[in-house]
Tab-separated table of C-alpha atoms in Angstrom:
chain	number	residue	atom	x	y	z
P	1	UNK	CA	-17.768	31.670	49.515
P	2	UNK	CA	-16.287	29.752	46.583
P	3	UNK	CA	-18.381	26.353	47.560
P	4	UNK	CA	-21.485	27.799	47.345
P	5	UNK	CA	-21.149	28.784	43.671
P	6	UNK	CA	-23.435	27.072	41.168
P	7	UNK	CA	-24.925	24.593	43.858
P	8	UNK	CA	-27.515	23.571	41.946
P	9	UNK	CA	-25.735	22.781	38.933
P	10	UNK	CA	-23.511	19.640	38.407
P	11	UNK	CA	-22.624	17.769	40.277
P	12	UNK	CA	-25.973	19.047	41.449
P	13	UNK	CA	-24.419	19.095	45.245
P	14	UNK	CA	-26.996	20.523	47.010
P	15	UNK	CA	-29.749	18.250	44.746
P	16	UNK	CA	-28.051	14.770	46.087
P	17	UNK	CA	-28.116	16.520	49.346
P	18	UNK	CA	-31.733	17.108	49.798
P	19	UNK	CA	-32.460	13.731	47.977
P	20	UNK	CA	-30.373	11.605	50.677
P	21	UNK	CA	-31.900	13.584	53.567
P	22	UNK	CA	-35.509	13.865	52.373
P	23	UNK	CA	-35.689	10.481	51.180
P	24	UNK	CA	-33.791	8.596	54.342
P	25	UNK	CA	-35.877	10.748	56.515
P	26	UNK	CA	-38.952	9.376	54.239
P	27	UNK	CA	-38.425	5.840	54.526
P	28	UNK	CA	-37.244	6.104	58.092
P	29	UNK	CA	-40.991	7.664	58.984
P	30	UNK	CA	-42.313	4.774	56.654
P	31	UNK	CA	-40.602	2.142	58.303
P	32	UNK	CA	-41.644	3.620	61.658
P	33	UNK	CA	-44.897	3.991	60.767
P	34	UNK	CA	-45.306	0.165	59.944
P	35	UNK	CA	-44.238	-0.395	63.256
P	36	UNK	CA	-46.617	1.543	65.060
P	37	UNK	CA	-49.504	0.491	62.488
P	38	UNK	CA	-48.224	-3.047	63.955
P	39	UNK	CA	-48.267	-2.656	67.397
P	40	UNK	CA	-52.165	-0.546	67.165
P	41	UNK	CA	-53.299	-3.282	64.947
P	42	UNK	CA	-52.179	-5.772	67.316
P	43	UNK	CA	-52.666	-4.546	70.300
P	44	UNK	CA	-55.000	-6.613	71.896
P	45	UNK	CA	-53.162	-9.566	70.932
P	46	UNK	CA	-50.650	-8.373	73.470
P	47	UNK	CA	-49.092	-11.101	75.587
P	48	UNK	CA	-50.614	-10.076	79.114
P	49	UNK	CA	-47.280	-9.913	81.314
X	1	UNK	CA	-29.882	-16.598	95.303
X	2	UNK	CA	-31.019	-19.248	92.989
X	3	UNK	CA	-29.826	-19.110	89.286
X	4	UNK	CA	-33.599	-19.447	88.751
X	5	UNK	CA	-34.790	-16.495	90.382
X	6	UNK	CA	-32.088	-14.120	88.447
X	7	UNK	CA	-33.678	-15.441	84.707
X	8	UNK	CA	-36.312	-13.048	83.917
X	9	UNK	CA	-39.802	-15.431	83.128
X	10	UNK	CA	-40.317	-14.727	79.353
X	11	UNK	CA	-44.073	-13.422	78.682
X	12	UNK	CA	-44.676	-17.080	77.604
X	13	UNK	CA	-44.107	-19.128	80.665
X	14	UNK	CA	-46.277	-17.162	82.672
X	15	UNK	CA	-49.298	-17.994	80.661
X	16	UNK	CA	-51.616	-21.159	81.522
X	17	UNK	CA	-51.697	-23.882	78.901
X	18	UNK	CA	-54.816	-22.938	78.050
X	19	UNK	CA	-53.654	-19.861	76.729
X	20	UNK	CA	-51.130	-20.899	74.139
X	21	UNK	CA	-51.011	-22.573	71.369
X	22	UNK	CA	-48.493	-25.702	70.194
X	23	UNK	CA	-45.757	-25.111	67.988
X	24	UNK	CA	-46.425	-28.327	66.225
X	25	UNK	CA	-48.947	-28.354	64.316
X	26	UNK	CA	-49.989	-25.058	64.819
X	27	UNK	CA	-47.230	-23.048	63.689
X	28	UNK	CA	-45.460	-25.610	61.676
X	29	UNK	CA	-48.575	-25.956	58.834
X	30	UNK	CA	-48.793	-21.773	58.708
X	31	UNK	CA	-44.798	-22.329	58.149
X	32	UNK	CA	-45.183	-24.855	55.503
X	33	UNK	CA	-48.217	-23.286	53.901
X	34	UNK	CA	-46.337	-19.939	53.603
X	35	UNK	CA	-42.971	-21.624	52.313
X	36	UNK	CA	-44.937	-23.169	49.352
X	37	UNK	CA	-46.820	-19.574	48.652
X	38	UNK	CA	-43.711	-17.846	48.677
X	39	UNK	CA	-41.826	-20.882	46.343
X	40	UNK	CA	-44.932	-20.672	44.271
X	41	UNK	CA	-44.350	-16.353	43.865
X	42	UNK	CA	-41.080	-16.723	42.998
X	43	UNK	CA	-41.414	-19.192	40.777
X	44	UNK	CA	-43.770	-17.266	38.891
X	45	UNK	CA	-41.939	-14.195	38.924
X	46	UNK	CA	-39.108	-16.070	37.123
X	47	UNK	CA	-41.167	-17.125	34.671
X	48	UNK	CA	-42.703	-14.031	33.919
X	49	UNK	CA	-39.412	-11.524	34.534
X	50	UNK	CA	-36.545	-13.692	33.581
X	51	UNK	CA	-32.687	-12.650	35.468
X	52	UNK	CA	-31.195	-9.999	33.223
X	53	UNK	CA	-28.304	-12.298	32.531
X	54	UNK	CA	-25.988	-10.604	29.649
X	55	UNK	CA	-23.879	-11.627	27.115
X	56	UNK	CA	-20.491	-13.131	27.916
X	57	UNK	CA	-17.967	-10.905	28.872
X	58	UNK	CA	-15.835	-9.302	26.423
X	59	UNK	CA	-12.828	-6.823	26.648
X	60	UNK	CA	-14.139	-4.933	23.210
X	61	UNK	CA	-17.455	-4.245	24.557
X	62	UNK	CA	-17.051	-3.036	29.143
X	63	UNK	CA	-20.638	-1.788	29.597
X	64	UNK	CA	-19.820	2.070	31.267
X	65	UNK	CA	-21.004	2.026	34.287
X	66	UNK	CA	-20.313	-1.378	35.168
X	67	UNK	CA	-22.905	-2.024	38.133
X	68	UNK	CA	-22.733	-4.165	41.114
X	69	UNK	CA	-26.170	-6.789	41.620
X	70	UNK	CA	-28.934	-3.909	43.181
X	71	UNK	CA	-28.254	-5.429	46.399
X	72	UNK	CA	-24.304	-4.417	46.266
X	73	UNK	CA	-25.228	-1.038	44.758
X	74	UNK	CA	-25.579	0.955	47.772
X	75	UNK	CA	-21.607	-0.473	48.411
X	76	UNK	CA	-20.887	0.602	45.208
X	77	UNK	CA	-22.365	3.737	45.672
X	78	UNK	CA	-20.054	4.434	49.303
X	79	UNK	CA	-17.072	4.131	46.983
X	80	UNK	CA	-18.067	7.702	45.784
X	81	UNK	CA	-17.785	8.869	49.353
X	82	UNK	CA	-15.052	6.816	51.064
X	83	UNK	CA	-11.981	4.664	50.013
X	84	UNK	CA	-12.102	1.083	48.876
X	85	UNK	CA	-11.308	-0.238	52.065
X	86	UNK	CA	-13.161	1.518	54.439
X	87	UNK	CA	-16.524	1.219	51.671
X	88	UNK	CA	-15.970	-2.776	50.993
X	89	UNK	CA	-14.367	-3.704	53.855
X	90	UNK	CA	-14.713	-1.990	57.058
X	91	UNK	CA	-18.185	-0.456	56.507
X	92	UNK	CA	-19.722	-4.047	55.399
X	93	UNK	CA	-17.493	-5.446	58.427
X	94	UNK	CA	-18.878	-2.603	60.699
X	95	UNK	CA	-22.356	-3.605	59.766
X	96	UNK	CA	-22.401	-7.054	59.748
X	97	UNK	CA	-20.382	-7.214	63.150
X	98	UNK	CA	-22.988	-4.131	64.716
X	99	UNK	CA	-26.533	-6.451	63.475
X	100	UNK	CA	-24.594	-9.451	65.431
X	101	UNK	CA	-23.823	-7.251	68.758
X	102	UNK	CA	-27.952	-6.030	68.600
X	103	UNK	CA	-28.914	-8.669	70.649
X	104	UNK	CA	-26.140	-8.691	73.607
X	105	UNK	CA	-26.911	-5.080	73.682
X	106	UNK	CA	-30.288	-5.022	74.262
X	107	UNK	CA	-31.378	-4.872	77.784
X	108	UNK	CA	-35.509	-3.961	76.685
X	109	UNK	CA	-37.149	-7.259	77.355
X	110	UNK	CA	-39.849	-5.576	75.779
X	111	UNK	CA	-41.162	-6.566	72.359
X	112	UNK	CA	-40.880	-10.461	72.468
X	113	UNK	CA	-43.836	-12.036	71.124
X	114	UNK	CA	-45.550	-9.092	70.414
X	115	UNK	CA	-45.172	-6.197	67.824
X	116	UNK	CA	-44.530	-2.531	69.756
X	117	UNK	CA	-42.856	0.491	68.680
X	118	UNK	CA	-43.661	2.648	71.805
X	119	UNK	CA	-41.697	0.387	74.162
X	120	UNK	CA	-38.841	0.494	72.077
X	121	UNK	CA	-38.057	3.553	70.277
X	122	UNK	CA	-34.585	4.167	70.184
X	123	UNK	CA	-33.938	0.570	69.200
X	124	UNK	CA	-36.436	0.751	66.172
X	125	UNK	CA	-35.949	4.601	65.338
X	126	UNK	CA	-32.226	3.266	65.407
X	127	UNK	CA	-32.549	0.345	62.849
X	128	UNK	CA	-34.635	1.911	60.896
X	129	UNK	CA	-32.903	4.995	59.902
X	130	UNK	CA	-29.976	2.202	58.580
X	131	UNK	CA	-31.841	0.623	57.052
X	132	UNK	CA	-33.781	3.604	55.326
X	133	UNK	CA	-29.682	4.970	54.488
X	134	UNK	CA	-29.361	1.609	52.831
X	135	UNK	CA	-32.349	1.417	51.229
X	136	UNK	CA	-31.561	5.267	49.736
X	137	UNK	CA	-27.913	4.230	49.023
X	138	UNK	CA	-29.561	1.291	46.770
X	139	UNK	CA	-32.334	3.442	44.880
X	140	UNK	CA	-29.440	5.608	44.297
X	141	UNK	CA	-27.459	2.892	42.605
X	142	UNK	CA	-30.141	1.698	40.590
X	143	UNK	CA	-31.986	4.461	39.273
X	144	UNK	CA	-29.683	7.690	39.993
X	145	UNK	CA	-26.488	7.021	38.533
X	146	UNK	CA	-25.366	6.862	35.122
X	147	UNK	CA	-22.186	7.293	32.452
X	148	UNK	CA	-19.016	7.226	34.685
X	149	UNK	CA	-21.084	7.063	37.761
X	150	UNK	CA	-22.308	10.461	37.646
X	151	UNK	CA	-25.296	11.887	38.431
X	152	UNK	CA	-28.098	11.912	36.108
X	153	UNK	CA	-31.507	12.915	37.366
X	154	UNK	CA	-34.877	10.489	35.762
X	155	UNK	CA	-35.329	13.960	33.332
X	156	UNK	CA	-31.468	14.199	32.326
X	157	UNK	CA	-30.322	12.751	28.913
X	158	UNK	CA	-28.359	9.655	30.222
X	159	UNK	CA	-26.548	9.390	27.003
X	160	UNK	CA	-24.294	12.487	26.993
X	161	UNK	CA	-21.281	12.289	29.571
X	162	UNK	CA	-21.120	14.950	32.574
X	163	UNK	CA	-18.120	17.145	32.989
X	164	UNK	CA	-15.772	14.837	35.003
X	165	UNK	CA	-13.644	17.940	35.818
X	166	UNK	CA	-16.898	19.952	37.746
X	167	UNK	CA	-16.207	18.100	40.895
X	168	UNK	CA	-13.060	19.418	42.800
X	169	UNK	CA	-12.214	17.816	45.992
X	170	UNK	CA	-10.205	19.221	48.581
X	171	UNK	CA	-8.873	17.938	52.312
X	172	UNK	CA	-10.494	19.061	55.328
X	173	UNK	CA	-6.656	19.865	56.657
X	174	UNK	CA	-5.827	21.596	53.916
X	175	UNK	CA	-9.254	23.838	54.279
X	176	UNK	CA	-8.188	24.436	58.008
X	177	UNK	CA	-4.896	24.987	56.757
X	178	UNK	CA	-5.492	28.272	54.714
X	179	UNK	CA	-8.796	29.385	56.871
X	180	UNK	CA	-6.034	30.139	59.651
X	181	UNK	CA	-3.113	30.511	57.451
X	182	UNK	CA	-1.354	27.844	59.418
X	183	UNK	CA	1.967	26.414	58.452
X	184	UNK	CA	2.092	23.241	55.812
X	185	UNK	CA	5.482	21.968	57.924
X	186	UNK	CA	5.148	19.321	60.001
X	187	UNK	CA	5.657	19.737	63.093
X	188	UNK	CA	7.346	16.288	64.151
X	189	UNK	CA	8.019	13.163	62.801
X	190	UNK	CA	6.653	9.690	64.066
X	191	UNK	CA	7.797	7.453	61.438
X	192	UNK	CA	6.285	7.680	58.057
X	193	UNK	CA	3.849	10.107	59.935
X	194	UNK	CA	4.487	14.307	59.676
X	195	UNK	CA	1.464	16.068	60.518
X	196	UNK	CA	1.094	19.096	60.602
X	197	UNK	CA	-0.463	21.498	63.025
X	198	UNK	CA	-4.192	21.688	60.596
X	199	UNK	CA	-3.490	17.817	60.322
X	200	UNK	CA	-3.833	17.521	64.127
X	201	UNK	CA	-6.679	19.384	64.147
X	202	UNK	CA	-8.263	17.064	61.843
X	203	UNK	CA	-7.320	14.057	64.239
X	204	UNK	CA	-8.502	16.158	67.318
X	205	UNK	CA	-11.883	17.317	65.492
X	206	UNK	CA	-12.142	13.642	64.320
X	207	UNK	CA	-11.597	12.078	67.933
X	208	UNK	CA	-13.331	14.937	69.338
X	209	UNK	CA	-16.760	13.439	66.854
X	210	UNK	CA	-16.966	10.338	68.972
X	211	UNK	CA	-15.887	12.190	72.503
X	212	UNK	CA	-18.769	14.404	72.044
X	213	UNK	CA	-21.009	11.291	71.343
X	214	UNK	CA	-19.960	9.331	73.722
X	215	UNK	CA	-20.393	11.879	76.275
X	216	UNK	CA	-23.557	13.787	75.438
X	217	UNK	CA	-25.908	10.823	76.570
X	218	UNK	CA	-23.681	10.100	79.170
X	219	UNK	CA	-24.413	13.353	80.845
X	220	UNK	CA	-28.077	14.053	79.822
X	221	UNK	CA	-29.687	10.485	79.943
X	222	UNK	CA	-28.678	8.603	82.440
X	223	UNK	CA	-31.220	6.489	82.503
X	224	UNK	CA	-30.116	4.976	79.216
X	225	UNK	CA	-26.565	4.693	80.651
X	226	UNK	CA	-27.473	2.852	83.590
X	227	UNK	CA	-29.794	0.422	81.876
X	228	UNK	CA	-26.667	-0.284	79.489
X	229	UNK	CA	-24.171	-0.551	81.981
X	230	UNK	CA	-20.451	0.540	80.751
X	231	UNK	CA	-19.322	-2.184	77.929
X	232	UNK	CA	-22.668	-2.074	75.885
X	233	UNK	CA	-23.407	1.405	76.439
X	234	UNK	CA	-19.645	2.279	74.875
X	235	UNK	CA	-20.426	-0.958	72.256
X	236	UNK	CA	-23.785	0.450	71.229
X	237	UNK	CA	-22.302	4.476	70.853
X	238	UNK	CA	-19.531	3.657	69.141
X	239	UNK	CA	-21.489	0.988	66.582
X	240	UNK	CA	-24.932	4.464	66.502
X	241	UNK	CA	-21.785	7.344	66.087
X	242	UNK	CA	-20.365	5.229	63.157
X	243	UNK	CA	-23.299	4.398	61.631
X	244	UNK	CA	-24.343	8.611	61.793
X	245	UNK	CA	-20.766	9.580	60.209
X	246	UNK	CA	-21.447	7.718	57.344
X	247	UNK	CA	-23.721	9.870	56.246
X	248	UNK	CA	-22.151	12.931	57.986
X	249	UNK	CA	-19.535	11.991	55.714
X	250	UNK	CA	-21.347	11.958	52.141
X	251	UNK	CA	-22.840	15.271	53.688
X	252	UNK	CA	-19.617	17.487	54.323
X	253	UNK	CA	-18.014	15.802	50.606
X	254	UNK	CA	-21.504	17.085	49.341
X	255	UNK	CA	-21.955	20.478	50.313
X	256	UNK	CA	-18.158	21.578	51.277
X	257	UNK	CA	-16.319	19.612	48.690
X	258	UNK	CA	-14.287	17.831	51.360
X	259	UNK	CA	-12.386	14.541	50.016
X	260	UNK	CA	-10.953	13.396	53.101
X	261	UNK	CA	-11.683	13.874	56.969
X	262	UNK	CA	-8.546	12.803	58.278
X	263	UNK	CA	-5.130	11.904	56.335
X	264	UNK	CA	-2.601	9.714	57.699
X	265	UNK	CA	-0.306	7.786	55.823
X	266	UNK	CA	-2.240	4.524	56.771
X	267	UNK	CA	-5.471	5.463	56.023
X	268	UNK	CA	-7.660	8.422	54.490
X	269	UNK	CA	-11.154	9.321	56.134
C-alpha cells in the first residue's frame, strides 16, 4: 500500500485530514448548538400559532 | 377557491393588536441605537488595530505566499484541491446561486419570527456544516499555510521551505487503470474526446456520486420528497451533493493522492 507510507509526515496527509474533519465537525456542533441555545432561551417568546 | 384561502396566515396576522408591537418606533430606535453601537465598535477598532496596508508593490520584493484578504482565503485555499475555474468560478457561482435558491426551496413555514432548531434540522444542520467548511477553509488560509503554500503546523519553523517534490499526485483513471490492468487505448473517439475504458469508469463512478444521492432519499424518506415536490427536491440534492463533494474531494486528494476525479479534455475534476 504505497499511499499509506509516511502519512504522518509531509505533506502531513493524514494531519490536514483529521484537522478539516475534526474542526468542520467542531464548528458545525458549535453553530448548532447556538441554535438550540436560541430556540431554549427563547422559547417562551414563541409566536403562539 | 379563493386566492386568499391558498396563502398560508403568517404567525403574525393571527395575533390581536394587542399582542404586537409597531415597527415604527419600536423596532426602528433598537435599529438605530444598534447601527450607532456597531459604527461606534468599528470605529474604535480602527483606531486601535489599523488595516495592515503594505508597502507599494514592487517586482524586486513578491511577498511568498502572496495571500488573498482572510475573507478570499478559504478560495484561495480550494485552488490546492480543484482547478482555477471550478475553485474561483464555479464553486463561488455554485454558492452564491445555492444561498439565492434557499428560500424557493424551503417549504418549512416553521421558524419565522421565532428562533428554533428542532423544527428545522436539516435546513440548519445543512447551512451550518457550509458554513463551518468555510469557516475551516479560512482558518486554514490564515493561520495554516505558509512558504509556497505549504503546510506548516503553529510549532513548525515557517522560515525553512517544505519539500515541494513530497506531494505526488496521480489520476483516479489512471489508479483504476493499473488496479485492473486495463488498457490505456481509447476505445472511441468523439471529437477531441478518447476515453478510455478506466476513463469511463471515472465518468460512470462520477455520475453514479449524484445517482446514488439523488436516489437514496428518494427511496428512504419520502416524506421529505413529497414535501419538496420534484423541481426543488432535485434543486436542493443537487445544490447538498455538491456542496458534500467538495470536501469529498480535498478528502480522496488527501489520503489517496488523487489529482483529478474525472479528465476530459474540457474540464478536470
Amino acid at each position: 500500500m504505497g499511499f499509506m507510507s509516511d502519512i504522518w509526515g509531509y505533506p502531513y496527509r493524514l494531519g490536514i485530514t483529521l484537522f478539516l474533519i475534526v474542526g468542520t465537525a467542531l464548528l458545525t456542533v458549535g453553530f448548532v448548538g447556538i441554535a438550540v441555545w436560541l430556540e431554549k432561551s427563547f422559547k417562551n417568546e414563541k409566536i403562539k400559532k | 377557491m379563493e386566492i386568499s384561502a391558498l396563502i398560508k396566515k403568517t404567525a403574525a396576522e393571527t395575533r390581536s393588536p394587542e399582542d404586537t408591537a409597531l415597527v415604527w418606533p419600536n423596532l426602528v430606535y433598537i435599529e438605530l441605537i444598534s447601527i450607532l453601537l456597531a459604527t461606534a465598535v468599528l470605529l474604535f477598532l480602527s483606531l486601535v488595530s489599523p488595516a495592515p496596508l503594505e508597502e507599494l508593490a514592487s517586482a524586486d520584493t513578491t511577498p511568498n505566499p502572496t495571500k488573498a484578504p482572510w475573507y478570499f482565503l478559504g478560495l484561495q485555499e480550494l485552488l490546492v484541491y480543484f482547478d482555477p475555474w471550478l475553485a474561483g468560478v464555479v464553486l463561488p457561482s455554485m454558492i452564491i446561486v445555492g444561498l439565492i435558491v434557499i428560500p424557493y426551496v424551503d417549504p418549512n413555514p416553521n421558524g419565522k419570527g421565532y428562533y428554533t432548531f428542532s423544527e428545522r434540522k436539516f435546513s440548519v444542520l445543512g447551512f451550518t456544516f457550509g458554513l463551518a467548511l468555510w469557516y475551516i477553509l479560512i482558518v486554514i488560509g490564515v493561520w495554516f499555510r505558509g512558504l509556497d503554500w505549504s503546510w506548516y503546523w503553529p510549532w513548525s519553523d515557517s522560515s525553512i521551505h517544505m519539500s515541494v517534490t513530497a506531494v505526488k499526485l496521480v489520476d483516479l483513471e489512471l489508479i483504476i487503470q493499473n488496479m485492473f490492468g486495463l488498457s490505456a487505448d481509447p476505445v472511441m473517439t468523439l471529437g477531441r474526446y478518447a476515453p478510455t475504458v478506466s476513463n469511463i469508469i471515472t465518468v460512470l463512478l462520477f455520475l453514479g456520486y449524484y445517482a446514488v444521492g439523488f436516489t437514496i432519499p428518494f427511496l428512504l424518506l419520502r416524506n421529505f420528497f413529497n414535501q419538496l415536490g420534484m423541481i426543488r427536491y432535485n434543486l436542493v440534492m443537487f445544490f447538498f451533493l455538491s456542496m458534500c463533494g467538495v470536501p469529498l474531494k480535498m478528502f480522496l486528494r488527501l489520503i489517496f493522492n488523487i489529482k483529478y476525479l474525472l479528465v476530459t479534455p474540457w474540464f478536470k475534476i
